[in-house]
PDB file of C-alpha atoms in Angstrom:
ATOM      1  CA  UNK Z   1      84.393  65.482 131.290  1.00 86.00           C
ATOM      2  CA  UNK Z   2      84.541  62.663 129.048  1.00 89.00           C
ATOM      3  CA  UNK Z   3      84.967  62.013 125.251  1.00 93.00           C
ATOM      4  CA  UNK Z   4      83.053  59.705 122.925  1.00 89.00           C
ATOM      5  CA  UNK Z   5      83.125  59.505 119.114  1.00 94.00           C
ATOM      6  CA  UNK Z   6      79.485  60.312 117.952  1.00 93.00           C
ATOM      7  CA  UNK Z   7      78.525  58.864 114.543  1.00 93.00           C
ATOM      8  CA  UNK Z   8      77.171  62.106 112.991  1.00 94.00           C
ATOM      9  CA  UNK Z   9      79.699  64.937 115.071  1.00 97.00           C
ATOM     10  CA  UNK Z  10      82.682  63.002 115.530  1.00 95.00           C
ATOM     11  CA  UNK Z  11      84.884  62.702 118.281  1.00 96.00           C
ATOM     12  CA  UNK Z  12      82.293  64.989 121.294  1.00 98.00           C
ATOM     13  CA  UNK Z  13      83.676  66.399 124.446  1.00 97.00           C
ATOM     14  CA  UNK Z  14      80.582  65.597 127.202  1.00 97.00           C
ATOM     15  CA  UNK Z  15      80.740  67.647 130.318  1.00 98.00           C
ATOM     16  CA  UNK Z  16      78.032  66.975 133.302  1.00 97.00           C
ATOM     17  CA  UNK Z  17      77.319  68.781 136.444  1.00 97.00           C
ATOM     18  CA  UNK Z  18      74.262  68.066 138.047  1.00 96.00           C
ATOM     19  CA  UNK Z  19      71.271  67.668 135.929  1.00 97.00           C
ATOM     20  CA  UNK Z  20      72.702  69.408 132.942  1.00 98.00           C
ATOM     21  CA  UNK Z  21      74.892  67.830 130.256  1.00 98.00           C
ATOM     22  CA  UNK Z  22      76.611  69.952 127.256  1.00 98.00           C
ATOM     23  CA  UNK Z  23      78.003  68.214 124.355  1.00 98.00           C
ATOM     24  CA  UNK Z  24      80.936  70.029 122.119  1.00 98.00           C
ATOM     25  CA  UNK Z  25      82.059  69.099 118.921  1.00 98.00           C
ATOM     26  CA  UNK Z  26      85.471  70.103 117.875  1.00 98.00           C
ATOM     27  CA  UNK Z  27      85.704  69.139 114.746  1.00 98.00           C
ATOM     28  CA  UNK Z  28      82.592  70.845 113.277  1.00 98.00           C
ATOM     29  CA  UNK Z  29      82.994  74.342 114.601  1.00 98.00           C
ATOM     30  CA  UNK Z  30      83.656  73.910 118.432  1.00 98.00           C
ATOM     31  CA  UNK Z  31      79.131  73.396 118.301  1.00 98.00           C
ATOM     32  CA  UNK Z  32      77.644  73.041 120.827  1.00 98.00           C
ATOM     33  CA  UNK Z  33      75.451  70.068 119.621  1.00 98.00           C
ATOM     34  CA  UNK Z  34      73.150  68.900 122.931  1.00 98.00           C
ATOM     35  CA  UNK Z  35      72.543  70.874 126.275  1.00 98.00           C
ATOM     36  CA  UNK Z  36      69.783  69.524 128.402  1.00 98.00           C
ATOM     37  CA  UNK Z  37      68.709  69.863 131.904  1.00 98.00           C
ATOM     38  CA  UNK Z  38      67.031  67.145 134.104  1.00 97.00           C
ATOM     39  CA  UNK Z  39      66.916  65.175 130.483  1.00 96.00           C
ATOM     40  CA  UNK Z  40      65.301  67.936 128.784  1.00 98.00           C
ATOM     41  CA  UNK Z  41      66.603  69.444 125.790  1.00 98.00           C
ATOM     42  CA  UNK Z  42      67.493  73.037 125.349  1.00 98.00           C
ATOM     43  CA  UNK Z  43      68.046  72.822 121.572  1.00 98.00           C
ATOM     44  CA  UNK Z  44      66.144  72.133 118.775  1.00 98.00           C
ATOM     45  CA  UNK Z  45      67.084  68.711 118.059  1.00 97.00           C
ATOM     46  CA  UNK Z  46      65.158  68.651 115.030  1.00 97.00           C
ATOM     47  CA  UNK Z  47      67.648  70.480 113.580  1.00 97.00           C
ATOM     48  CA  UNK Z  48      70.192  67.992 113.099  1.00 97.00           C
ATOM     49  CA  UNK Z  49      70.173  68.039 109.487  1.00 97.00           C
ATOM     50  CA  UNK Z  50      70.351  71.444 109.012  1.00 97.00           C
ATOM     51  CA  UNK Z  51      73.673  71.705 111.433  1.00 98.00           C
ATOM     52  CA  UNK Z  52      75.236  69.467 109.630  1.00 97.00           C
ATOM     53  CA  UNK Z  53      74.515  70.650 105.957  1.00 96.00           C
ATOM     54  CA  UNK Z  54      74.755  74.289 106.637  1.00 97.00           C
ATOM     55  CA  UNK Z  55      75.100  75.144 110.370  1.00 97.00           C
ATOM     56  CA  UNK Z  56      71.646  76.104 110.533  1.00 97.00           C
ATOM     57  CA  UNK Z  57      70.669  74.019 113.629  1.00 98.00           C
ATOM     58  CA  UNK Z  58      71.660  72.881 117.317  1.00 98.00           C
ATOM     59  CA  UNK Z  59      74.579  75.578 118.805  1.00 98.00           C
ATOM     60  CA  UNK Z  60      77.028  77.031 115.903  1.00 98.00           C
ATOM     61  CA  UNK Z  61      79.069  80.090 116.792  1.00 98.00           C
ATOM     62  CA  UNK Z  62      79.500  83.602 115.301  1.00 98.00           C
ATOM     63  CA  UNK Z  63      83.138  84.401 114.444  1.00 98.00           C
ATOM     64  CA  UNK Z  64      84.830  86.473 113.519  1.00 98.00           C
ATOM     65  CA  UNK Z  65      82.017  88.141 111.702  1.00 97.00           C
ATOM     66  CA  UNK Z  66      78.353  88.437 111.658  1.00 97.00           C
ATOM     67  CA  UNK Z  67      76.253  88.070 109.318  1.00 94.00           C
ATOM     68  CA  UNK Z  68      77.266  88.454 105.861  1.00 92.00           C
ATOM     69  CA  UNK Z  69      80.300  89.876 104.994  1.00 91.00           C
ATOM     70  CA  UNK Z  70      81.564  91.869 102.099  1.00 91.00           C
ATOM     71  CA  UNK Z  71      84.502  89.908 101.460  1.00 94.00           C
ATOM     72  CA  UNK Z  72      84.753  86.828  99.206  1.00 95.00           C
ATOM     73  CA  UNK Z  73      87.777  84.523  98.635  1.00 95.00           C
ATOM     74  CA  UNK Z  74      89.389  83.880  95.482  1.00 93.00           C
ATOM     75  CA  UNK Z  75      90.095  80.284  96.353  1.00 91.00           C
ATOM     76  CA  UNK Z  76      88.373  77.270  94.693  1.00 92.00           C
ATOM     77  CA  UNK Z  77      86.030  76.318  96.946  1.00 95.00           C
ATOM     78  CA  UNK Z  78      84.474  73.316  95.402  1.00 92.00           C
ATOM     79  CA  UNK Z  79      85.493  70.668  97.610  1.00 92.00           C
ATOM     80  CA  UNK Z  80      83.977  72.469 100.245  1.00 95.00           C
ATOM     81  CA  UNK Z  81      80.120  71.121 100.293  1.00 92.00           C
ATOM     82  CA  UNK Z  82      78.286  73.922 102.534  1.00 96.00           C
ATOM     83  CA  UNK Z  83      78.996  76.265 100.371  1.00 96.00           C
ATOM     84  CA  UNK Z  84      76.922  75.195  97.024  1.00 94.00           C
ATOM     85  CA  UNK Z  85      74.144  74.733 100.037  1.00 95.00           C
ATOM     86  CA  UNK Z  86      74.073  78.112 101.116  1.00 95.00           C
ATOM     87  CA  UNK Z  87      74.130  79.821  97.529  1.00 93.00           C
ATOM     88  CA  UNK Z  88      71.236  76.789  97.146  1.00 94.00           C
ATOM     89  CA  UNK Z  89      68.968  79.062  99.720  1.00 94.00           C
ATOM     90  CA  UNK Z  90      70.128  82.379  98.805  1.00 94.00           C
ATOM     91  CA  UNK Z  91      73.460  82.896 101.023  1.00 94.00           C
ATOM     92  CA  UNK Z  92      75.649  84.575  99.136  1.00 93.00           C
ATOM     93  CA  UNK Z  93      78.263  84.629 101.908  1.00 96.00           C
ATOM     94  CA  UNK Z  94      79.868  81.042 101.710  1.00 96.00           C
ATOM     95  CA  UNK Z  95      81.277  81.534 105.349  1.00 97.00           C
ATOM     96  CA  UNK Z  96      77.992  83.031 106.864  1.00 97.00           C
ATOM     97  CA  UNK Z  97      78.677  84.447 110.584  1.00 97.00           C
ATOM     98  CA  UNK Z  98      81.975  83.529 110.112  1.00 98.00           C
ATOM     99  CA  UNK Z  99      84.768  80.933 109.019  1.00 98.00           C
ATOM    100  CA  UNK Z 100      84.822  79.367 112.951  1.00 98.00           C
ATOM    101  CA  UNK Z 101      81.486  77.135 112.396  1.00 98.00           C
ATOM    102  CA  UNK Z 102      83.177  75.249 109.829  1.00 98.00           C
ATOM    103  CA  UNK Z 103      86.573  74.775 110.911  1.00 98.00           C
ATOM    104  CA  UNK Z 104      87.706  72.130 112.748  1.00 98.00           C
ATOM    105  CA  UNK Z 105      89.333  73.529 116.136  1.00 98.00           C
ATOM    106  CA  UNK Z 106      92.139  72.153 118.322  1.00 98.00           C
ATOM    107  CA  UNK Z 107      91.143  71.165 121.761  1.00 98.00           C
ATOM    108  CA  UNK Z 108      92.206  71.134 125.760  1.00 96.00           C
ATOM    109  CA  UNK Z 109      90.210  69.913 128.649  1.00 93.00           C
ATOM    110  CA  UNK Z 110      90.478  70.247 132.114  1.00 91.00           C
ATOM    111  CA  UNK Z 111      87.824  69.098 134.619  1.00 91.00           C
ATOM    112  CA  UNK Z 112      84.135  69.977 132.981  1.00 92.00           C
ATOM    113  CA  UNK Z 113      85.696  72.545 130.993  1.00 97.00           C
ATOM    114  CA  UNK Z 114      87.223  72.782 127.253  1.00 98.00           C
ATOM    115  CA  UNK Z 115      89.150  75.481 125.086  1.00 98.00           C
ATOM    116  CA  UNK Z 116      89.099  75.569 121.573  1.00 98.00           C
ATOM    117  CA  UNK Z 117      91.383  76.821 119.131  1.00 98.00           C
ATOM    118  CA  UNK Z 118      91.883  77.889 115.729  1.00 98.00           C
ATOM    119  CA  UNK Z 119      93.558  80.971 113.786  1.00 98.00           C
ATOM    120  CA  UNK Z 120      94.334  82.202 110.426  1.00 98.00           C
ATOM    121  CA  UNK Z 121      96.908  79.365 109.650  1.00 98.00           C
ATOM    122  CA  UNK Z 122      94.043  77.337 110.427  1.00 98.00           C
ATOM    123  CA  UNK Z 123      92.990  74.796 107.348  1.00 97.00           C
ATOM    124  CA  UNK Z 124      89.806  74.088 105.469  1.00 97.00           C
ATOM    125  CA  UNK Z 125      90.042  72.223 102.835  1.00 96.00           C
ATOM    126  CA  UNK Z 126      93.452  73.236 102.607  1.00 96.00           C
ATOM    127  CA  UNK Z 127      93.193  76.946 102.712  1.00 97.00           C
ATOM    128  CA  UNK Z 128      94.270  78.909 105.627  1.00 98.00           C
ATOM    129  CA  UNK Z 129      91.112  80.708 107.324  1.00 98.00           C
ATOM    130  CA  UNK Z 130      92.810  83.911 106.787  1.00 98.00           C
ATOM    131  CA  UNK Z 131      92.440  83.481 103.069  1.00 97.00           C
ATOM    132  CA  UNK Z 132      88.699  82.433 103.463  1.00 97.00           C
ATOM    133  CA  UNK Z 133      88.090  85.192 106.188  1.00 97.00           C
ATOM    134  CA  UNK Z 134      89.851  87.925 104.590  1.00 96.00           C
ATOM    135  CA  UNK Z 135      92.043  88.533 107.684  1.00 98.00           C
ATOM    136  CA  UNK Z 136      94.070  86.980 109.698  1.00 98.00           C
ATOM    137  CA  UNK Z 137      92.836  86.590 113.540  1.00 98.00           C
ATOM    138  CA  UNK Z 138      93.312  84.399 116.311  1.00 98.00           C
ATOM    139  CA  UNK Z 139      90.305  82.783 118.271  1.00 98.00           C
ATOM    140  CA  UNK Z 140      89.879  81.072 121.493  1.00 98.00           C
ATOM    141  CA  UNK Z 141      86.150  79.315 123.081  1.00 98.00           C
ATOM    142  CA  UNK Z 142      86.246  77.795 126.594  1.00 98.00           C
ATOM    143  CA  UNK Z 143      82.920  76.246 127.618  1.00 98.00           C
ATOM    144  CA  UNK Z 144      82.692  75.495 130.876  1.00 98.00           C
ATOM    145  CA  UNK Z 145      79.678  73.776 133.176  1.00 98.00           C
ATOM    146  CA  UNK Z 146      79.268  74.596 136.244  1.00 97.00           C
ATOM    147  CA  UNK Z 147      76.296  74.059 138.942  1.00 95.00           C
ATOM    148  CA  UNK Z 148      74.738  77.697 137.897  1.00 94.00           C
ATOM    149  CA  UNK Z 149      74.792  76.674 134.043  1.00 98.00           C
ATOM    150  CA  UNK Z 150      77.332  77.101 130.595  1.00 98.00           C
ATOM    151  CA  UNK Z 151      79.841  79.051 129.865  1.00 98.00           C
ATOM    152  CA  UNK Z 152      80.981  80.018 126.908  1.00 98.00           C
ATOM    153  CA  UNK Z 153      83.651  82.604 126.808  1.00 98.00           C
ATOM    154  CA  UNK Z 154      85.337  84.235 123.828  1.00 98.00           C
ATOM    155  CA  UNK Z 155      88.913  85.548 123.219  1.00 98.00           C
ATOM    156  CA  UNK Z 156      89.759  87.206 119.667  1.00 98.00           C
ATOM    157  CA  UNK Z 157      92.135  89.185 117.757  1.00 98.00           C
ATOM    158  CA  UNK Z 158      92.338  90.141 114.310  1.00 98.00           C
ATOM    159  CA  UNK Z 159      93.725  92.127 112.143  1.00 98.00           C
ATOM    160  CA  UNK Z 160      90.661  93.500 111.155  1.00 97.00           C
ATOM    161  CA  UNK Z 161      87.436  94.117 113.575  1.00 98.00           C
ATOM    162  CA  UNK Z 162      86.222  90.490 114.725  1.00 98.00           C
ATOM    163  CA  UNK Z 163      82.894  89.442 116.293  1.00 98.00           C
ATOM    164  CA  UNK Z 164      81.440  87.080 118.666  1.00 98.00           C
ATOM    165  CA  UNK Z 165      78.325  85.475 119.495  1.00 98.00           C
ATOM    166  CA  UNK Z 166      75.951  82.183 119.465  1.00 98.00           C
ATOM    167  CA  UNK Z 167      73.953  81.603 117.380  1.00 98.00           C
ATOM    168  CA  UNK Z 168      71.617  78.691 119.312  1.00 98.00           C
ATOM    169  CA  UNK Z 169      68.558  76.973 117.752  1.00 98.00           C
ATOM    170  CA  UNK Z 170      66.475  76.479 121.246  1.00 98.00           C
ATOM    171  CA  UNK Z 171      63.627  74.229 121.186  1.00 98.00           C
ATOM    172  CA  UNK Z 172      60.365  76.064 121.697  1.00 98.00           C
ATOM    173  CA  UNK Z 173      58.065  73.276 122.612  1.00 98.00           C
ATOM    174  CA  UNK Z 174      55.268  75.275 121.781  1.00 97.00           C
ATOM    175  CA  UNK Z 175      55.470  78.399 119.608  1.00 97.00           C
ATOM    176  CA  UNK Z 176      51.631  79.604 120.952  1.00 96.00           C
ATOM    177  CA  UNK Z 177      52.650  79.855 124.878  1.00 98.00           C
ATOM    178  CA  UNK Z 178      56.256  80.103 124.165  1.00 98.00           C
ATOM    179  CA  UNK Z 179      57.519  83.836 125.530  1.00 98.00           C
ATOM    180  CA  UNK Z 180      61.171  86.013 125.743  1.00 98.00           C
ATOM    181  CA  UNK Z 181      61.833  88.725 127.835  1.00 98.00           C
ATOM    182  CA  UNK Z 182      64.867  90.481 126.518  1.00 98.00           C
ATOM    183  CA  UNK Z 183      66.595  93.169 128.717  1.00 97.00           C
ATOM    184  CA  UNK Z 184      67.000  95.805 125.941  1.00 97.00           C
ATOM    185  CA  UNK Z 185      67.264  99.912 125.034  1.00 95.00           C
ATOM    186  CA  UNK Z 186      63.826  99.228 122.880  1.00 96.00           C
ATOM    187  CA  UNK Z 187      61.594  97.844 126.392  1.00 95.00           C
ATOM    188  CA  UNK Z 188      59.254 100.717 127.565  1.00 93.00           C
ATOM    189  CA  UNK Z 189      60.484 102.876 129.532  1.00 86.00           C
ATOM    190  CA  UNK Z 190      58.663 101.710 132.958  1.00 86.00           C
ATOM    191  CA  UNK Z 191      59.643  98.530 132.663  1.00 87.00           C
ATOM    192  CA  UNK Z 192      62.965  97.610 131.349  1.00 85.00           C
ATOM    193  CA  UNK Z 193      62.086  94.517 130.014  1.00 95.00           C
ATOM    194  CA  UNK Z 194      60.786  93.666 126.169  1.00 97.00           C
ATOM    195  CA  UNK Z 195      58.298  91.006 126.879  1.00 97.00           C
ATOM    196  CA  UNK Z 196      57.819  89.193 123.116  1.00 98.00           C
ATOM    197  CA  UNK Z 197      55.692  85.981 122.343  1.00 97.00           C
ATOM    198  CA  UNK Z 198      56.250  83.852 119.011  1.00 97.00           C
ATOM    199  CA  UNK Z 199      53.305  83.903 117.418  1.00 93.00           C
ATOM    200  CA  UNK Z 200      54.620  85.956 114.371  1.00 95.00           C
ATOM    201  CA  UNK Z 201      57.657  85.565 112.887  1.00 97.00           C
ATOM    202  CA  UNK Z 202      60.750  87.630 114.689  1.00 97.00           C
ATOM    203  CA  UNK Z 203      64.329  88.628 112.788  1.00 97.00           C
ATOM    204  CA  UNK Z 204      65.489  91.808 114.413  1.00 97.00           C
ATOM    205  CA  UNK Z 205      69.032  93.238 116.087  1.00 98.00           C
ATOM    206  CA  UNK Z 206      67.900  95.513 119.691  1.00 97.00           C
ATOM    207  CA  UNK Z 207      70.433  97.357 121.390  1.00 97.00           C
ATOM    208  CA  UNK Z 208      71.690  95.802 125.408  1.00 93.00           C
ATOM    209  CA  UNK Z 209      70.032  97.711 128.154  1.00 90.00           C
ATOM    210  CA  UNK Z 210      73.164  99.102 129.492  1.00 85.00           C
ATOM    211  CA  UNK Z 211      71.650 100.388 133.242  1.00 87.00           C
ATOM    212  CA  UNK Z 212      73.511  97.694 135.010  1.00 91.00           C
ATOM    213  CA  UNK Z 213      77.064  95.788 134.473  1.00 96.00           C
ATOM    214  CA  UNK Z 214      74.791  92.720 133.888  1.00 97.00           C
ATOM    215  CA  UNK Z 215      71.773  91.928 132.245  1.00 96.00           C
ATOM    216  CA  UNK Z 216      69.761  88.936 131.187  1.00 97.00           C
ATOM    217  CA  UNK Z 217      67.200  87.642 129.041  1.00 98.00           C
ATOM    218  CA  UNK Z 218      65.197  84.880 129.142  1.00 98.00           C
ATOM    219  CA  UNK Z 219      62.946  82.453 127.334  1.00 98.00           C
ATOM    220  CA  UNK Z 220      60.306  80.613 128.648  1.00 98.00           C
ATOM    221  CA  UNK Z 221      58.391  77.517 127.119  1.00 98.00           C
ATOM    222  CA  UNK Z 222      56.261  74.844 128.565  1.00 98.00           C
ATOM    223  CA  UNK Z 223      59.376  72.701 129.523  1.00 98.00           C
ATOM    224  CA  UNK Z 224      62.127  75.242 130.370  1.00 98.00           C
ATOM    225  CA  UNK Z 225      63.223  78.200 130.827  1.00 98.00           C
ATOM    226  CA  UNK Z 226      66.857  79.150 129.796  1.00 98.00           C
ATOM    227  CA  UNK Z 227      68.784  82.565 131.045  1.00 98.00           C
ATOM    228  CA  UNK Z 228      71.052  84.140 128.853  1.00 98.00           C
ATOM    229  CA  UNK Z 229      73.247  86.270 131.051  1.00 98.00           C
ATOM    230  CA  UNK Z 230      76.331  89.203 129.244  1.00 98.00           C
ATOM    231  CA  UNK Z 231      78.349  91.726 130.547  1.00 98.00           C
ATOM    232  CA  UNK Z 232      76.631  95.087 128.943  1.00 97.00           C
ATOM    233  CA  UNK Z 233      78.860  97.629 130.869  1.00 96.00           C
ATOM    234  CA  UNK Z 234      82.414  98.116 131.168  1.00 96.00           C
ATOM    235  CA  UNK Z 235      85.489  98.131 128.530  1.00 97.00           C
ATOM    236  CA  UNK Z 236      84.268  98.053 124.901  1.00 96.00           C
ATOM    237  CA  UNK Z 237      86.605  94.892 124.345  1.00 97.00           C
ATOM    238  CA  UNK Z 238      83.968  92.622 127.021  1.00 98.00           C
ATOM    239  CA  UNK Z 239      80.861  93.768 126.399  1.00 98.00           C
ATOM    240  CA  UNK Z 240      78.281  92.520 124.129  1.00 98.00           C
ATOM    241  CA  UNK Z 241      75.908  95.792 122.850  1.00 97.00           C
ATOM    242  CA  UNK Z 242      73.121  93.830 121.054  1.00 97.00           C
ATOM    243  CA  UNK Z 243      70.970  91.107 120.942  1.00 98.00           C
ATOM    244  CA  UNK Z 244      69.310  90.079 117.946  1.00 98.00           C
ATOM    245  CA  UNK Z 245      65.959  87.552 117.908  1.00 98.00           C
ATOM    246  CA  UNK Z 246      65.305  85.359 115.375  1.00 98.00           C
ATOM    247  CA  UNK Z 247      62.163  83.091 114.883  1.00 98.00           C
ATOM    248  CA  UNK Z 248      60.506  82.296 111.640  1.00 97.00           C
ATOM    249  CA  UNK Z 249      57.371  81.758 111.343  1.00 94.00           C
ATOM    250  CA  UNK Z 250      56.122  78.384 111.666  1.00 93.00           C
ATOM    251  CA  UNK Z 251      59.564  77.165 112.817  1.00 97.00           C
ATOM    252  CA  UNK Z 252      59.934  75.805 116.328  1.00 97.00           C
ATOM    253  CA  UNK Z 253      62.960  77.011 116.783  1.00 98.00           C
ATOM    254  CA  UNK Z 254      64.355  80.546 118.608  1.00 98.00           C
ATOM    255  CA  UNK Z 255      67.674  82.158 118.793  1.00 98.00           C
ATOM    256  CA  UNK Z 256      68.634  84.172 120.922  1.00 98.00           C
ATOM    257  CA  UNK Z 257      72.202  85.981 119.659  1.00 98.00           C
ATOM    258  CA  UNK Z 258      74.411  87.772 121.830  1.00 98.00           C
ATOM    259  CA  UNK Z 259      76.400  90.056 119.213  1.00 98.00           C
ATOM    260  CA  UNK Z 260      79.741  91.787 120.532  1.00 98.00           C
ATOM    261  CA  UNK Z 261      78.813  95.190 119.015  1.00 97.00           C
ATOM    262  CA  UNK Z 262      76.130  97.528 117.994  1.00 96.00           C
ATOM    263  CA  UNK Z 263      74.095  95.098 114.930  1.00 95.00           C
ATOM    264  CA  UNK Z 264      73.635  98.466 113.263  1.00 94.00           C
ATOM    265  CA  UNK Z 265      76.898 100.674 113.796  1.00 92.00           C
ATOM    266  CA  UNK Z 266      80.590 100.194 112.655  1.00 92.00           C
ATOM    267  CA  UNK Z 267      82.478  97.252 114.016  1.00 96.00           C
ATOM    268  CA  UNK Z 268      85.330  98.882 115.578  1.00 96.00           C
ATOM    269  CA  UNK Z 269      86.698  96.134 118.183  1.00 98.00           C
ATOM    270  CA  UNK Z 270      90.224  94.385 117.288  1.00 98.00           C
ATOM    271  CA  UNK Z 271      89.974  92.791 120.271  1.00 98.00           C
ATOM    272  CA  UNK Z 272      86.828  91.002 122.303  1.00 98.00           C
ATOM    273  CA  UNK Z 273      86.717  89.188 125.788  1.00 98.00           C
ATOM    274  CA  UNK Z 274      83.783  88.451 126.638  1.00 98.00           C
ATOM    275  CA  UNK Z 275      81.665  85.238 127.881  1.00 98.00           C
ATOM    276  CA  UNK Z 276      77.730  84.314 127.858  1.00 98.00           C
ATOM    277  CA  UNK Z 277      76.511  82.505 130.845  1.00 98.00           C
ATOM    278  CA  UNK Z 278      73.186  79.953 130.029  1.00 98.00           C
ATOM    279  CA  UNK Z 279      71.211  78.850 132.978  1.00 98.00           C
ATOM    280  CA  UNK Z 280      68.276  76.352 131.807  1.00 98.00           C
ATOM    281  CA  UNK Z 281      65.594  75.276 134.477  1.00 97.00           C
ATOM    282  CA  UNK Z 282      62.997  72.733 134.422  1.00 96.00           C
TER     283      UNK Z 282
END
């Protein structure tokens, strides 16, 4: 593990093992803002812009909600710049999937491993997250490289329901022969696995096949293929019950979103543990 300042992220945690390399940026959301293997990126990288203006690129997270959420804060938030952004493209959620991708985050590391922090005392712009959130919660990321692939492991609390997820722009290549198999309720029933190319455009939740403790889905493109591996079985507060694909049209870009609960049902979890394991190959 090392630190550097970058120019664009600010001060990066770097942690190598092997061929791969993650790079985590603190200060804009705990990010993950490069992953490659063998030299190869995983991410979009084309995207750069976009992360930075509006978190719409490279490796933001989801918490402590998804999506957008009903609640809006009554604090001025004009010296906040993503915010006039969003509204600029229709978002009428100024903390989209959640306060945590635009907070800065306190910081240990250990080894190729580092744990982020924030809560609802937390500041933005000089507002505690709880008032921007609508609740107060605590959250905790580790990511952690190791020689099978990244970790990224979640511990929350909140007042209210939270969620948890990534929400990764990965490159690609090629949208014609790019492919994902995800390991989900909506595969036929002989097969178990919902094989899906890219040439159409793709924003839609499925429910986590829940036959084993484990399950994994995978994309494949002309110069990877990455593994995204949850826990699907077990207590409600570790498991992650959807997945949700998105891909427009035209875009080079693919994410593929762990969700801690059902994208469809009622949020009921106080409480989540749980941690997504990424093995790219080359």
């Amino acid at each position: 593990m090392k630190t550097r300042q970058h120019p664009q992220f600010g001060a990066c945690v770097e942690l190598e093992t092997g061929p791969m390399r993650a790079v985590i940026s603190p200060a804009l959301g705990m990010s993950l803002v490069a992953f490659t293997v063998g030299g190869v990126s995983v991410l979009d990288e084309s995207r750069q812009l976009q992360f930075l203006d509006i978190r719409k690129g490279l490796g933001p997270l989801i918490l402590p909600h998804f999506g957008a959420a009903p609640f809006r804060p009554d604090a001025d938030l004009g010296s906040i710049p993503h915010v006039a952004r969003l509204k600029a493209i229709g978002v009428d959620d100024p903390f989209q999937h959640g306060v945590g991708r635009y907070s800065a985050w306190a910081i240990e590391a250990d080894g190729e491993k580092v744990r982020g922090t924030i809560d609802g005392n937390t500041r933005l712009a000089g507002i505690p997250l709880a008032d921007l959130e609508g609740f107060g919660f605590e959250a905790a990321v580790t990511y952690e490289l190791d020689a099978e692939g990244l970790k990224i492991a979640f511990d929350l609390a909140g007042e209210k329901p939270v969620a948890g997820g990534i929400h990764f722009y990965y490159d690609l290549v090629n949208r014609q022969t790019a492919r994902v198999e995800l390991s989900v309720e909506e595969a036929p029933a002989d097969d178990g696995v919902l094989r899906i190319d890219f040439r159409g455009a793709h924003n839609k939740g499925y429910h986590a096949r829940g036959t084993q403790e484990y399950c994994t889905h995978r994309l494949t493109t002309d110069r990877y293929t990455l593994d995204t591996t949850v826990r699907v079985r077990g207590p409600a507060s570790q498991t992650f019950d959807s997945v949700i694909l998105f891909s427009p049209e035209g875009q080079q870009f693919a994410c593929i979103e762990p969700l801690s609960y059902r994208h469809d049902g009622q949020n009921e979890k106080r409480a989540f543990q749980g941690t997504i394991r990424l093995t790219p190959r080359v």
